[in-house]
CSV table of C-alpha atoms in Angstrom, one decimal:
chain,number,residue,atom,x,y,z
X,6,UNK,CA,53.7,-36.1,49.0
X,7,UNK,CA,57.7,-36.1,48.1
X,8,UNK,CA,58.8,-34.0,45.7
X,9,UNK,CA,62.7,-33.9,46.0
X,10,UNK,CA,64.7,-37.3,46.4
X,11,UNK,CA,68.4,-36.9,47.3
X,12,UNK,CA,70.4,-40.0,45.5
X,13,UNK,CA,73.5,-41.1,47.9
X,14,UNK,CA,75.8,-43.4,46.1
X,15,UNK,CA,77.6,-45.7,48.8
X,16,UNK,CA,81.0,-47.7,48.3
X,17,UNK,CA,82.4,-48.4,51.9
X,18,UNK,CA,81.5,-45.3,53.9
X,19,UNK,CA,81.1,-47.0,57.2
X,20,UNK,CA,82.6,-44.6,58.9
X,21,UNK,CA,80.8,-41.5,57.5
X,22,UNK,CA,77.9,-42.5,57.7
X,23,UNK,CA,76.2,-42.3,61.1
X,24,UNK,CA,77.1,-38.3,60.1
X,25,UNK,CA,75.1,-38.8,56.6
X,26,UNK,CA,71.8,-39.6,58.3
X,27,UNK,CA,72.5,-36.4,61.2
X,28,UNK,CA,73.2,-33.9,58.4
X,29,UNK,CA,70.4,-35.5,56.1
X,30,UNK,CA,67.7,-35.4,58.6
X,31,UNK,CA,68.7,-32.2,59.6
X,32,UNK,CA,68.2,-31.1,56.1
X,33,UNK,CA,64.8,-32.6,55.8
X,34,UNK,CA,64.0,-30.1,58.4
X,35,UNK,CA,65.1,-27.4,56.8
X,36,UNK,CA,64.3,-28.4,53.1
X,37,UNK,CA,62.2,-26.1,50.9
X,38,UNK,CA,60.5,-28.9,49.1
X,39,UNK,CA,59.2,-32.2,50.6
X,40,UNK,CA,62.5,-34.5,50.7
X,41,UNK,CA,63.0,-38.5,51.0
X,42,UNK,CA,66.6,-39.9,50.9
X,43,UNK,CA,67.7,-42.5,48.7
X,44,UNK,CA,70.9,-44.8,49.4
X,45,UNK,CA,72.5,-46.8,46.2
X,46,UNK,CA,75.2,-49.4,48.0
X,47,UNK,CA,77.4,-50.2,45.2
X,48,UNK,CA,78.6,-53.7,46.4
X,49,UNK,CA,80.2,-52.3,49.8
X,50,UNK,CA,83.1,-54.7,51.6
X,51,UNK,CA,82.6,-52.8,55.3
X,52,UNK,CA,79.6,-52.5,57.1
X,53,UNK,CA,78.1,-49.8,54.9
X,54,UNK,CA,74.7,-51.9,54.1
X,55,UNK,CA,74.0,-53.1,57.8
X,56,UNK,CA,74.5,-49.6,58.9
X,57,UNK,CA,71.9,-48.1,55.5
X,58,UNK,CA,69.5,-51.2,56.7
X,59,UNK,CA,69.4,-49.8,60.2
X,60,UNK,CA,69.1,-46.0,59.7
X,61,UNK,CA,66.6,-47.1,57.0
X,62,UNK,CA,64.7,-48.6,59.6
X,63,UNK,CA,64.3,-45.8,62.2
X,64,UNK,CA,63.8,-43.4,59.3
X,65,UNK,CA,60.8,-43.0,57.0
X,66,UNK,CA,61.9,-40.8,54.6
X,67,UNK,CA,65.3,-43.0,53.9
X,68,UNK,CA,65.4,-46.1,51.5
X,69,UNK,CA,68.0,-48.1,49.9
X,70,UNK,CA,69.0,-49.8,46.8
X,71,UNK,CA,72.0,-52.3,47.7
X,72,UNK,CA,73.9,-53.8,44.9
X,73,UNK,CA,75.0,-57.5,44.5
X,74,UNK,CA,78.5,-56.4,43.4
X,75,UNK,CA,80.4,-53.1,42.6
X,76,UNK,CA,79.9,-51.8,40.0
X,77,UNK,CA,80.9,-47.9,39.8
X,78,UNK,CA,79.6,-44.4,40.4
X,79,UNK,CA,77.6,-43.8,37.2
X,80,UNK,CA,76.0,-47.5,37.8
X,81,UNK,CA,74.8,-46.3,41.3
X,82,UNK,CA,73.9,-43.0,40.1
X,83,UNK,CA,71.9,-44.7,37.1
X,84,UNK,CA,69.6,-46.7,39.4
X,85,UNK,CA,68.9,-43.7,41.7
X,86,UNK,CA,67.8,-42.2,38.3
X,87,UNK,CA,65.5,-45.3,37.6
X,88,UNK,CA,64.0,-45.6,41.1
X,89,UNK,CA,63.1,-41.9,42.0
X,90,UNK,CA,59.5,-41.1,41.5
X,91,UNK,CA,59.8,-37.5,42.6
X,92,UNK,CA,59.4,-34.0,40.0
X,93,UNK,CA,63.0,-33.5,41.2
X,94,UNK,CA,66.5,-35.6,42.3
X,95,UNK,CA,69.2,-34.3,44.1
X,96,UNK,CA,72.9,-36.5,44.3
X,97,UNK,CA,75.0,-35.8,46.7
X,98,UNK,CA,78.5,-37.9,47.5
X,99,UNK,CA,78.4,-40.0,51.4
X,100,UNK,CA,81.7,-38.4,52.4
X,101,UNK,CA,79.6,-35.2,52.6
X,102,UNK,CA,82.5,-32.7,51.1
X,103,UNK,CA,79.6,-30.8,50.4
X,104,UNK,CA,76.4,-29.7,53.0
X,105,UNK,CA,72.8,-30.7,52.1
X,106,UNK,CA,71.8,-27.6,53.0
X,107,UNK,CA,73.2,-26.0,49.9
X,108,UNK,CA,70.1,-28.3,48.1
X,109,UNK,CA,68.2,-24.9,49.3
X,110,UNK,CA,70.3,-23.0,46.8
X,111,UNK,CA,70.0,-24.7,43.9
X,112,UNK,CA,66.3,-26.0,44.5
X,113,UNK,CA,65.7,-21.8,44.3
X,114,UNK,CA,66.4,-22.0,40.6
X,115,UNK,CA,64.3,-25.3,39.8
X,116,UNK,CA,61.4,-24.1,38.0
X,117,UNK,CA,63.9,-22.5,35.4
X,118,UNK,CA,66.1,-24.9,34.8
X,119,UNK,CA,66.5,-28.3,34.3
X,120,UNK,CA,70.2,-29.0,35.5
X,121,UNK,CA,71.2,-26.9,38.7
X,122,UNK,CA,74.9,-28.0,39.9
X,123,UNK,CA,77.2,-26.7,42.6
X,124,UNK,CA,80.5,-24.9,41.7
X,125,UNK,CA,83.3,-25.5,45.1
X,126,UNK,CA,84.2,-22.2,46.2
X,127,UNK,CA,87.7,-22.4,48.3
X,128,UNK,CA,88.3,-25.8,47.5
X,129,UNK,CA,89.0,-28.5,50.3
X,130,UNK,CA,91.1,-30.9,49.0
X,131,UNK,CA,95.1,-31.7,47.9
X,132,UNK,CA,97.1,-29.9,45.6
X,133,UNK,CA,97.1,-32.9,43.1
X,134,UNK,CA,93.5,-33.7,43.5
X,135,UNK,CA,92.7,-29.7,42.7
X,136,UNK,CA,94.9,-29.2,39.6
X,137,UNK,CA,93.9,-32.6,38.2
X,138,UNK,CA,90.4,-31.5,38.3
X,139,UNK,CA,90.9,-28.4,37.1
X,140,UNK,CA,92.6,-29.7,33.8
X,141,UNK,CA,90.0,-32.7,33.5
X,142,UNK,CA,87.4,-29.9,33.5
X,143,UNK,CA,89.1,-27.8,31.3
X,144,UNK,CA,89.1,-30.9,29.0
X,145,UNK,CA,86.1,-32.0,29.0
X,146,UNK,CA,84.5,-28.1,28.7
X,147,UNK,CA,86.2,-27.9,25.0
X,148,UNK,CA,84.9,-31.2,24.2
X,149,UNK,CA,81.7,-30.4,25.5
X,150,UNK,CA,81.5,-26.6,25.4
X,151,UNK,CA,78.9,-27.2,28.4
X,152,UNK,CA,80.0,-24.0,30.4
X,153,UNK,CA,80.6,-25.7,33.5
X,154,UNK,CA,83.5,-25.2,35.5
X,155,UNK,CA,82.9,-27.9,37.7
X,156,UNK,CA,81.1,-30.8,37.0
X,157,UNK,CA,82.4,-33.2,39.5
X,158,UNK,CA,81.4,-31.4,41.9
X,159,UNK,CA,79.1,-33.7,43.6
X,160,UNK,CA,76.1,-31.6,44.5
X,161,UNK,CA,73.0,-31.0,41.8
X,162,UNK,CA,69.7,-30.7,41.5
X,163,UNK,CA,67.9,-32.3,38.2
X,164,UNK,CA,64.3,-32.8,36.5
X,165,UNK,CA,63.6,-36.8,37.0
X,166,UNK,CA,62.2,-36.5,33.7
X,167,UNK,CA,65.1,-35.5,32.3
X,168,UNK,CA,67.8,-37.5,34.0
X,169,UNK,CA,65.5,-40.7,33.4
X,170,UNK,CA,66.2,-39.8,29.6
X,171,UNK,CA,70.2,-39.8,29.9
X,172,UNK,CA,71.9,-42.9,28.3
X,173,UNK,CA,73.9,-43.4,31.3
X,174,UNK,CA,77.5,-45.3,30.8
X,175,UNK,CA,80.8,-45.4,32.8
X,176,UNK,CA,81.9,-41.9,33.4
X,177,UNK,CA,79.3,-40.2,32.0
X,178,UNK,CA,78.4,-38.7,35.5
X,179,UNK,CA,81.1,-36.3,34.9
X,180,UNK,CA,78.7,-35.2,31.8
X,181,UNK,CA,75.6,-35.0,33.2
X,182,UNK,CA,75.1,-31.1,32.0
X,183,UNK,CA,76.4,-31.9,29.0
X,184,UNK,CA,73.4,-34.4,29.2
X,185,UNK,CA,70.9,-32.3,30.0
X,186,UNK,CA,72.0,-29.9,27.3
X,187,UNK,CA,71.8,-33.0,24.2
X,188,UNK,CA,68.0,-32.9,25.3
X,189,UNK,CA,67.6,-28.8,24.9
X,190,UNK,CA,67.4,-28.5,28.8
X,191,UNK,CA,68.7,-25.7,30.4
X,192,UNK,CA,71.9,-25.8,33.0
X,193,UNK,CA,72.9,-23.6,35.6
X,194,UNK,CA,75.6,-23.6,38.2
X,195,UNK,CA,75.8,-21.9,41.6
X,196,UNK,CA,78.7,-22.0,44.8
X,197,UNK,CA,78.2,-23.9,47.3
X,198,UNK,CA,80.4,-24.9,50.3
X,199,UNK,CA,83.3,-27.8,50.4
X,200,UNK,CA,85.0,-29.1,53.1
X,201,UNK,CA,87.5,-31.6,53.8
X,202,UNK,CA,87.0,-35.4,54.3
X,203,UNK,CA,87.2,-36.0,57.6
X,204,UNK,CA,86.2,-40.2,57.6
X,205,UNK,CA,87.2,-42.8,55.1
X,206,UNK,CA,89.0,-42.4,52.2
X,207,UNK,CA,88.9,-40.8,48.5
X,208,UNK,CA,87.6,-43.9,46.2
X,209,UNK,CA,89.3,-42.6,42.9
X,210,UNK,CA,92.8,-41.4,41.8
X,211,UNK,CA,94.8,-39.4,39.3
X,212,UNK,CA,93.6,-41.6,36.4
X,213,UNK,CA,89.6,-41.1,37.5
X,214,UNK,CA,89.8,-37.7,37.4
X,215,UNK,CA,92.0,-36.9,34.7
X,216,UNK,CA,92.7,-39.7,31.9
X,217,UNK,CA,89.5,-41.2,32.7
X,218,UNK,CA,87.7,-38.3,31.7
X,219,UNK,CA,90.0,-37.6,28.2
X,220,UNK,CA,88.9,-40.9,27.3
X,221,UNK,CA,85.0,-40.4,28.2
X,222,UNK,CA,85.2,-37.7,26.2
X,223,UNK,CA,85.3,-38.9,22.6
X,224,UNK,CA,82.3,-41.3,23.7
X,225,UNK,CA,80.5,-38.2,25.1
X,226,UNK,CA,81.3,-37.1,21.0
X,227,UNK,CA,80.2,-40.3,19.3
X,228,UNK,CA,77.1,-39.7,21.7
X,229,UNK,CA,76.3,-36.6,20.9
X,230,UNK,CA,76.5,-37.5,17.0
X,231,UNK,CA,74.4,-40.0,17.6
X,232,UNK,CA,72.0,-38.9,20.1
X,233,UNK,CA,68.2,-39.0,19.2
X,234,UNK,CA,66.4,-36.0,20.3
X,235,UNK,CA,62.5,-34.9,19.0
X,236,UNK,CA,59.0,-33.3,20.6
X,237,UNK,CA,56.0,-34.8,20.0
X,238,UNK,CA,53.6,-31.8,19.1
X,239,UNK,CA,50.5,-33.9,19.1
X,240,UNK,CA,48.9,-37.4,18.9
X,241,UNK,CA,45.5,-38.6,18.3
């Protein structure tokens, strides 16, 4: 029986991802808890979903949701959250920045907590791409006083109860500790690896990872306000 499903949003990656299923089934190999892979096409233009169909195909462990239209990263990431039936999810990005075998770390602290993210050590990426994250995580840390210090970092491991119980919207990816911490969960983060892209190219820009977020931030606020949180102690 699966116990781990790893969530990989798609959005033309035709060119990374003969590489996703090598890494990913050498994971599965290697993984400390049972693992099936889960692809979310978000509307692709290139020959992403004939290439998911395919490895799909030769692969039991590997499914696919494949969307009739784009629709963004927290809508693919929201209907991995819907579809897993595993204790556990893992999300990781297709351009593989970041190595499935750091799921092993963070899995090592799943009993404990509920949230388990990756934190990029040495960083991979552009100047402008590294200092815009840095301030949009500064950002959203005082709004959110989560802790993180990375939380687009596209590597975590999270309780499907839990994520099935965030009130996912557009950008609220970026918040997904935050999340966790609305419903008295407990977050941890740990370093993994990063490397550079070496197929395709970067989906979002200087507004994604830096105005974006400001704005995201008051919603995450009015959420927060607003949020409904109890425990049922008993029923009869």
């Amino acid at each position: 029986m699966y116990q781990f499903t790893i969530i990989v949003p798609v959005y033309n990656e035709e060119d990374n991802l003969e590489r996703v299923e090598k890494e990913l089934l050498a994971y599965i190999q290697i993984a400390t808890k049972k693992t099936k892979i889960l692809f979310v096409n978000d509307g692709s233009k290139d020959n992403s979903q004939a290439m998911i169909k395919a490895i799909c195909a030769r692969n039991e462990a590997f499914n696919f949701l494949n969307f009739k239209e784009n629709r963004g990263l927290s809508a693919a990431i929201k209907a991995g959250f819907d579809a897993v039936d595993t204790e556990l999810l893992g999300y990781i990005d297709s351009d593989l920045q970041t190595a499935p075998a750091d799921f092993n770390l963070l899995l090592e602290h799943s009993n404990e907590y509920d949230l388990v993210t990756g934190v990029r050590s040495n960083r991979k990426d552009s100047f402008v791409k590294n200092m815009s994250s840095k301030i949009a995580n500064g950002i959203r840390r005082a709004f959110t006083d989560d802790g993180m210090d990375d939380t687009g970092c596209p590597l975590k491991v999270i309780k499907t109860d839990y994520a099935k119980r965030i009130p996912m919207f557009k950008g609220l990816h970026r918040f997904l500790p935050a999340m966790i911490l609305l419903q008295n969960g407990k977050v941890l983060q740990v370093p993994v690896q990063h490397f550079p892209r070496v197929a395709g190219t970067a989906k979002f820009g200087v507004w994604n990872r830096l105005l974006g977020p400001l704005m995201d931030c008051f919603a995450y606020l009015w959420m927060k306000k607003k949020y409904i949180n109890y425990t049922i102690e008993s029923k009869g």
